Amino acid sequence: MKTIKLALLSASILAAGTANAAYKIDINDKSSISFGGYIKVDSRFVSGDIAYRDFWIGTGTVLPKSQNQFKIFANETRFNTKYVHGDVTGFIEMDFLGGGGNQIVSNSAHPRIRHAFIKYKDFTVGQTWTTFMNTSAIPETADFAGATVGLAFIRQGQIRYSMGGFKVALENPETFGGGGGDETMPDVVGRYDLKGDWGTVSFSALGRQLVSKTGQKNSAVGGSIAGKINLFDKDDLKFQVHYGELGRYIGVAAAQDMVGEKVEEVTSYLVAYRHFWSDKTRSSFFYGNIQTDVSDIERSQWGVNVFKDVTKNLAVGFEVGQFMMDQKNASDADSFYSQLSLRYTL
């Protein structure tokens, strides 16, 4: 009987894969397994005095003189699977941005865990996006995540409770720039979401305890407003505004939590407008910026792109933009980039 069930399940997978690349298999009335993800291939050219990266983060290596570099890669490709049994859901996702890869021979990049969590009724436990983050406010870009300097962007372990539009979570503590490993209190995050035909807006608050390199404990708080506003036709405006002692939660390594014995304070924002030229073609213009108080740095990125759906599952996009670093007691630096992306959604 088990052999027959396995054969039927295998046949179902093959049939689903042939008929539709994104598929769900019902095991019984209460159980199912789903597979998803996408294959993304990027060709990227970077020119300037900030060293080449496959995608910009909140910092970079400043070069003594301007350089040019071109690469083709598929590391953003990801795969996920979801298991549902009644009120329990398990979700796992990985991509290939875990490092490694030999460009001389095989480019065998390491897979890495993105999400791994269990959801039971109103509780979510495991690794996923921080509760502080509103994923609907991330713009559509060819550069991975796009203008990360303006984003709340962290995946980490947590215990989250959701009730309607309200969410509260205990999340993994870490002091970037401090005495990592000495944290004894979880980060506490609260968020409230408003949703309607007009779009969605979230209000988030963060409280945590930071530990300096000398072991000094410091309290830190911060807040965020983020959302997506639906405009005329299918156009939309996405935005994020963050302020406070947010450190590692904002800008992807743009700011530390602690600078010496002082808690860093950041101000960061992102705005992105997306216009649909037709049902299958759209463009986004985005700009992100972060400024810090103690270290006195500023990072910014802008970009403009066009995406076209070639088929229901295949999209092609082209993007140009600039990443800039204004630095205290050092020369400012910037690099321009252009990127062509193909994404096939499974």
Short mmCIF file of C-alpha atoms in Angstrom, two decimals:
data_model
loop_
_atom_site.label_atom_id
_atom_site.label_comp_id
_atom_site.label_asym_id
_atom_site.label_seq_id
_atom_site.Cartn_x
_atom_site.Cartn_y
_atom_site.Cartn_z
CA MET A 1 0.00 0.00 0.00
CA LYS A 2 2.86 2.44 0.87
CA THR A 3 4.46 1.67 -2.51
CA ILE A 4 1.20 2.43 -4.32
CA LYS A 5 0.78 5.73 -2.42
CA LEU A 6 4.38 6.70 -3.21
CA ALA A 7 3.87 5.91 -6.89
CA LEU A 8 0.67 7.97 -7.01
CA LEU A 9 2.40 10.86 -5.21
CA SER A 10 5.33 10.76 -7.66
CA ALA A 11 2.94 10.74 -10.60
CA SER A 12 1.07 13.70 -9.11
CA ILE A 13 4.31 15.65 -8.76
CA LEU A 14 5.29 14.97 -12.36
CA ALA A 15 1.83 15.84 -13.66
CA ALA A 16 1.68 19.04 -11.58
CA GLY A 17 5.15 20.04 -12.71
CA THR A 18 4.18 19.56 -16.34
CA ALA A 19 0.86 21.40 -16.12
CA ASN A 20 1.93 24.23 -13.83
CA ALA A 21 5.38 25.05 -12.50
CA ALA A 22 3.97 26.16 -9.11
CA TYR A 23 2.20 23.23 -7.54
CA LYS A 24 0.43 21.91 -4.46
CA ILE A 25 -0.24 18.29 -3.68
CA ASP A 26 -3.11 17.33 -1.38
CA ILE A 27 -2.19 14.33 0.78
CA ASN A 28 -5.66 14.12 2.37
CA ASP A 29 -8.40 16.51 3.53
CA LYS A 30 -6.16 18.06 6.17
CA SER A 31 -2.66 17.66 4.76
CA SER A 32 -0.80 19.03 1.75
CA ILE A 33 2.71 19.75 0.50
CA SER A 34 3.62 22.67 -1.78
CA PHE A 35 6.74 23.53 -3.75
CA GLY A 36 7.78 26.98 -4.97
CA GLY A 37 10.59 29.44 -5.58
CA TYR A 38 12.26 30.82 -8.69
CA ILE A 39 15.32 30.63 -10.91
CA LYS A 40 16.97 34.05 -11.34
CA VAL A 41 19.88 34.76 -13.69
CA ASP A 42 21.62 38.15 -13.49
CA SER A 43 24.22 39.90 -15.60
CA ARG A 44 25.68 42.92 -13.79
CA PHE A 45 28.15 45.70 -14.64
CA VAL A 46 29.59 48.00 -11.96
CA SER A 47 31.75 51.07 -12.56
CA GLY A 48 33.17 53.36 -9.88
CA ASP A 49 35.34 53.63 -6.80
CA ILE A 50 33.22 51.34 -4.63
CA ALA A 51 34.20 47.73 -5.24
CA TYR A 52 31.93 45.40 -7.18
CA ARG A 53 29.24 43.46 -5.30
CA ASP A 54 26.60 41.09 -6.73
CA PHE A 55 24.11 43.32 -4.89
CA TRP A 56 24.56 46.46 -2.81
CA ILE A 57 24.31 46.38 0.97
CA GLY A 58 24.75 49.22 3.44
CA THR A 59 28.51 49.44 3.09
CA GLY A 60 31.28 48.73 0.58
CA THR A 61 35.02 48.75 -0.05
CA VAL A 62 36.33 52.09 -1.30
CA LEU A 63 38.93 51.69 -4.04
CA PRO A 64 41.97 53.92 -4.62
CA LYS A 65 40.76 54.48 -8.19
CA SER A 66 37.72 53.73 -10.31
CA GLN A 67 37.34 50.17 -11.64
CA ASN A 68 34.92 48.28 -13.90
CA GLN A 69 33.68 44.72 -13.48
CA PHE A 70 31.10 42.45 -15.17
CA LYS A 71 29.63 39.15 -13.91
CA ILE A 72 26.89 36.63 -14.74
CA PHE A 73 25.47 34.61 -11.84
CA ALA A 74 22.39 32.72 -10.64
CA ASN A 75 22.95 32.64 -6.86
CA GLU A 76 19.67 34.36 -5.95
CA THR A 77 17.81 31.29 -7.23
CA ARG A 78 15.69 29.85 -4.40
CA PHE A 79 13.52 26.86 -3.55
CA ASN A 80 10.91 26.42 -0.84
CA THR A 81 8.52 23.81 0.41
CA LYS A 82 5.50 24.11 2.71
CA TYR A 83 3.91 21.32 4.72
CA VAL A 84 0.37 21.70 6.07
CA HIS A 85 -1.34 19.33 8.49
CA GLY A 86 -4.49 20.81 9.97
CA ASP A 87 -3.58 23.87 12.05
CA VAL A 88 0.16 23.22 11.75
CA THR A 89 2.27 24.63 8.91
CA GLY A 90 5.98 24.10 8.35
CA PHE A 91 7.92 26.22 5.86
CA ILE A 92 11.52 25.87 4.63
CA GLU A 93 13.31 28.01 2.03
CA MET A 94 16.91 28.20 0.82
CA ASP A 95 18.90 30.07 -1.80
CA PHE A 96 22.53 29.95 -2.98
CA LEU A 97 23.95 33.16 -1.52
CA GLY A 98 25.82 31.26 1.19
CA GLY A 99 29.26 31.88 -0.28
CA GLY A 100 31.78 29.59 -1.91
CA GLY A 101 31.94 29.05 -5.65
CA ASN A 102 35.01 28.68 -7.83
CA GLN A 103 34.81 30.91 -10.90
CA ILE A 104 37.75 29.08 -12.44
CA VAL A 105 35.94 25.75 -12.54
CA SER A 106 32.37 25.17 -11.35
CA ASN A 107 30.86 28.10 -9.41
CA SER A 108 29.54 25.66 -6.79
CA ALA A 109 27.95 28.16 -4.44
CA HIS A 110 26.83 26.98 -1.00
CA PRO A 111 23.10 26.82 -0.22
CA ARG A 112 21.92 28.73 2.85
CA ILE A 113 18.82 28.70 4.99
CA ARG A 114 16.48 31.65 4.48
CA HIS A 115 13.35 30.60 6.34
CA ALA A 116 12.58 27.65 8.60
CA PHE A 117 9.56 28.06 10.84
CA ILE A 118 6.52 26.33 12.29
CA LYS A 119 3.15 28.06 12.44
CA TYR A 120 0.42 26.79 14.78
CA LYS A 121 -2.78 28.84 14.86
CA ASP A 122 -1.65 32.35 15.97
CA PHE A 123 1.93 31.39 16.87
CA THR A 124 4.98 31.42 14.58
CA VAL A 125 8.24 29.90 15.85
CA GLY A 126 11.53 29.66 13.96
CA GLN A 127 13.59 31.76 11.55
CA THR A 128 11.83 34.21 9.26
CA TRP A 129 11.56 37.96 8.61
CA THR A 130 11.71 40.07 11.75
CA THR A 131 8.30 41.26 12.94
CA PHE A 132 9.71 44.80 12.72
CA MET A 133 9.75 44.49 8.91
CA ASN A 134 6.88 45.11 6.47
CA THR A 135 7.65 42.99 3.40
CA SER A 136 4.92 44.66 1.32
CA ALA A 137 7.06 47.85 1.39
CA ILE A 138 10.00 46.27 -0.50
CA PRO A 139 10.22 47.59 -4.09
CA GLU A 140 10.48 45.42 -7.20
CA THR A 141 14.12 45.60 -8.30
CA ALA A 142 16.73 43.68 -10.27
CA ASP A 143 19.38 44.43 -7.63
CA PHE A 144 18.61 42.00 -4.79
CA ALA A 145 16.19 43.82 -2.40
CA GLY A 146 17.14 47.19 -3.95
CA ALA A 147 18.18 50.25 -1.90
CA THR A 148 18.84 48.13 1.19
CA VAL A 149 20.15 51.25 2.97
CA GLY A 150 16.53 52.31 3.43
CA LEU A 151 15.12 48.92 4.40
CA ALA A 152 14.33 47.17 7.63
CA PHE A 153 15.81 43.84 6.56
CA ILE A 154 16.58 40.94 8.90
CA ARG A 155 15.70 37.27 9.12
CA GLN A 156 16.21 35.71 12.54
CA GLY A 157 14.90 33.28 15.13
CA GLN A 158 11.76 34.37 16.97
CA ILE A 159 8.57 33.48 18.80
CA ARG A 160 5.68 35.52 17.41
CA TYR A 161 2.03 35.85 18.40
CA SER A 162 -0.47 37.39 15.97
CA MET A 163 -3.96 38.63 16.73
CA GLY A 164 -5.73 40.36 13.87
CA GLY A 165 -3.53 43.23 12.74
CA PHE A 166 -1.41 43.15 15.91
CA LYS A 167 1.82 41.15 16.24
CA VAL A 168 4.26 40.85 19.12
CA ALA A 169 7.48 38.83 19.16
CA LEU A 170 10.53 37.85 21.17
CA GLU A 171 13.45 37.75 18.73
CA ASN A 172 17.10 36.75 18.69
CA PRO A 173 19.38 39.37 20.34
CA GLU A 174 22.72 40.40 18.88
CA THR A 175 24.86 43.50 19.40
CA PHE A 176 26.60 44.48 16.18
CA GLY A 177 29.80 46.27 17.14
CA GLY A 178 29.55 45.22 20.79
CA GLY A 179 30.18 42.21 22.97
CA GLY A 180 28.38 39.66 20.83
CA GLY A 181 27.45 36.53 22.76
CA ASP A 182 26.82 38.29 26.09
CA GLU A 183 23.15 39.13 25.44
CA THR A 184 20.75 37.76 28.07
CA MET A 185 17.45 39.38 27.00
CA PRO A 186 15.54 38.81 23.73
CA ASP A 187 14.66 41.72 21.46
CA VAL A 188 10.99 42.70 21.85
CA VAL A 189 9.10 43.75 18.73
CA GLY A 190 5.53 44.98 18.33
CA ARG A 191 3.72 45.81 15.09
CA TYR A 192 0.26 46.88 14.02
CA ASP A 193 -0.94 46.59 10.41
CA LEU A 194 -3.72 48.59 8.79
CA LYS A 195 -5.07 47.15 5.54
CA GLY A 196 -7.72 48.14 3.04
CA ASP A 197 -8.46 48.59 -0.66
CA TRP A 198 -6.11 51.59 -0.50
CA GLY A 199 -3.13 49.42 0.51
CA THR A 200 -1.37 48.65 3.79
CA VAL A 201 0.56 50.59 6.46
CA SER A 202 2.41 49.18 9.45
CA PHE A 203 3.60 50.79 12.68
CA SER A 204 6.48 48.98 14.38
CA ALA A 205 8.34 49.44 17.65
CA LEU A 206 11.53 47.79 18.89
CA GLY A 207 13.02 47.53 22.37
CA ARG A 208 16.22 45.67 23.26
CA GLN A 209 19.26 45.44 25.47
CA LEU A 210 22.68 46.00 23.89
CA VAL A 211 26.02 44.92 25.33
CA SER A 212 29.20 46.88 24.65
CA LYS A 213 32.62 45.29 24.24
CA THR A 214 33.40 46.11 27.88
CA GLY A 215 30.20 44.40 29.03
CA GLN A 216 28.20 47.58 29.66
CA LYS A 217 24.45 47.01 29.12
CA ASN A 218 22.42 49.68 27.34
CA SER A 219 18.73 50.00 26.50
CA ALA A 220 17.78 50.82 22.90
CA VAL A 221 14.46 51.71 21.30
CA GLY A 222 13.27 52.68 17.83
CA GLY A 223 10.26 52.85 15.57
CA SER A 224 9.18 52.47 11.95
CA ILE A 225 6.32 53.33 9.61
CA ALA A 226 6.16 51.43 6.32
CA GLY A 227 3.63 50.51 3.69
CA LYS A 228 2.28 50.27 0.19
CA ILE A 229 -0.31 52.72 -1.14
CA ASN A 230 -2.37 51.75 -4.19
CA LEU A 231 -2.67 54.61 -6.67
CA PHE A 232 -4.56 55.07 -9.94
CA ASP A 233 -4.83 52.07 -12.27
CA LYS A 234 -2.31 49.48 -10.94
CA ASP A 235 0.40 51.94 -9.84
CA ASP A 236 1.64 51.92 -6.26
CA LEU A 237 3.87 53.86 -3.87
CA LYS A 238 6.02 51.97 -1.36
CA PHE A 239 7.72 53.69 1.56
CA GLN A 240 9.62 53.08 4.79
CA VAL A 241 10.72 55.53 7.48
CA HIS A 242 12.85 54.39 10.44
CA TYR A 243 14.22 56.32 13.39
CA GLY A 244 15.95 55.47 16.64
CA GLU A 245 18.57 53.15 18.09
CA LEU A 246 17.92 50.52 15.42
CA GLY A 247 21.45 49.57 14.35
CA ARG A 248 21.57 46.18 12.63
CA TYR A 249 17.82 46.16 11.93
CA ILE A 250 18.22 48.85 9.26
CA GLY A 251 20.36 49.21 6.17
CA VAL A 252 22.05 45.78 5.98
CA ALA A 253 25.35 46.51 7.81
CA ALA A 254 25.18 50.27 7.18
CA ALA A 255 25.12 51.00 10.92
CA GLN A 256 26.40 49.22 14.02
CA ASP A 257 24.38 48.91 17.22
CA MET A 258 27.32 50.14 19.31
CA VAL A 259 30.17 52.47 18.34
CA GLY A 260 32.65 52.14 21.16
CA GLU A 261 30.58 52.61 24.31
CA LYS A 262 27.87 54.65 22.58
CA VAL A 263 24.58 53.40 21.16
CA GLU A 264 24.21 54.36 17.50
CA GLU A 265 21.16 56.30 16.35
CA VAL A 266 19.95 56.11 12.75
CA THR A 267 17.52 57.90 10.48
CA SER A 268 16.59 55.99 7.35
CA TYR A 269 13.96 56.11 4.62
CA LEU A 270 13.00 54.51 1.32
CA VAL A 271 10.51 55.56 -1.32
CA ALA A 272 9.61 53.66 -4.50
CA TYR A 273 7.05 54.48 -7.16
CA ARG A 274 5.95 51.73 -9.57
CA HIS A 275 4.12 52.53 -12.82
CA PHE A 276 2.43 49.95 -15.04
CA TRP A 277 2.84 50.77 -18.73
CA SER A 278 0.61 47.80 -19.57
CA ASP A 279 -0.61 44.62 -17.90
CA LYS A 280 2.75 42.98 -18.61
CA THR A 281 5.21 45.90 -18.41
CA ARG A 282 6.05 48.09 -15.43
CA SER A 283 8.82 50.35 -14.10
CA SER A 284 9.97 51.38 -10.64
CA PHE A 285 11.99 54.37 -9.47
CA PHE A 286 13.40 54.01 -5.96
CA TYR A 287 15.64 55.93 -3.58
CA GLY A 288 16.94 54.94 -0.16
CA ASN A 289 19.04 56.81 2.40
CA ILE A 290 20.47 56.21 5.87
CA GLN A 291 22.33 58.59 8.19
CA THR A 292 23.93 57.81 11.54
CA ASP A 293 24.56 60.04 14.54
CA VAL A 294 27.65 58.67 16.33
CA SER A 295 29.67 57.39 13.36
CA ASP A 296 28.36 60.25 11.19
CA ILE A 297 28.02 58.33 7.92
CA GLU A 298 25.54 58.57 5.09
CA ARG A 299 24.70 55.91 2.51
CA SER A 300 22.24 56.20 -0.37
CA GLN A 301 21.12 54.36 -3.49
CA TRP A 302 18.81 55.11 -6.36
CA GLY A 303 17.68 53.03 -9.29
CA VAL A 304 15.19 52.90 -12.15
CA ASN A 305 14.09 49.77 -13.97
CA VAL A 306 11.68 48.18 -16.40
CA PHE A 307 10.22 44.67 -16.11
CA LYS A 308 8.24 42.74 -18.69
CA ASP A 309 6.38 39.46 -18.27
CA VAL A 310 7.40 37.39 -21.29
CA THR A 311 5.11 34.57 -20.15
CA LYS A 312 3.00 34.01 -17.02
CA ASN A 313 6.05 32.66 -15.18
CA LEU A 314 9.00 34.33 -16.97
CA ALA A 315 9.94 37.99 -16.42
CA VAL A 316 12.86 39.98 -17.78
CA GLY A 317 14.08 43.22 -16.22
CA PHE A 318 16.74 45.88 -16.78
CA GLU A 319 17.90 48.35 -14.14
CA VAL A 320 20.41 51.17 -13.78
CA GLY A 321 21.36 53.02 -10.63
CA GLN A 322 24.01 54.37 -8.29
CA PHE A 323 25.28 53.51 -4.80
CA MET A 324 26.92 56.32 -2.78
CA MET A 325 28.95 56.46 0.43
CA ASP A 326 29.53 59.77 2.25
CA GLN A 327 32.14 59.22 4.94
CA LYS A 328 33.46 61.15 7.90
CA ASN A 329 37.13 62.19 7.51
CA ALA A 330 37.35 60.43 4.11
CA SER A 331 36.60 61.08 0.48
CA ASP A 332 33.08 60.33 -0.73
CA ALA A 333 32.71 57.38 -3.10
CA ASP A 334 30.14 56.06 -5.55
CA SER A 335 29.59 53.38 -8.19
CA PHE A 336 27.09 53.13 -11.02
CA TYR A 337 25.60 49.79 -11.98
CA SER A 338 23.46 48.24 -14.69
CA GLN A 339 21.79 44.86 -14.41
CA LEU A 340 19.81 42.55 -16.69
CA SER A 341 17.74 39.90 -14.90
CA LEU A 342 15.65 36.92 -15.96
CA ARG A 343 13.37 35.31 -13.38
CA TYR A 344 11.41 32.13 -13.93
CA THR A 345 8.88 31.56 -11.13
CA LEU A 346 8.36 27.92 -10.24
#
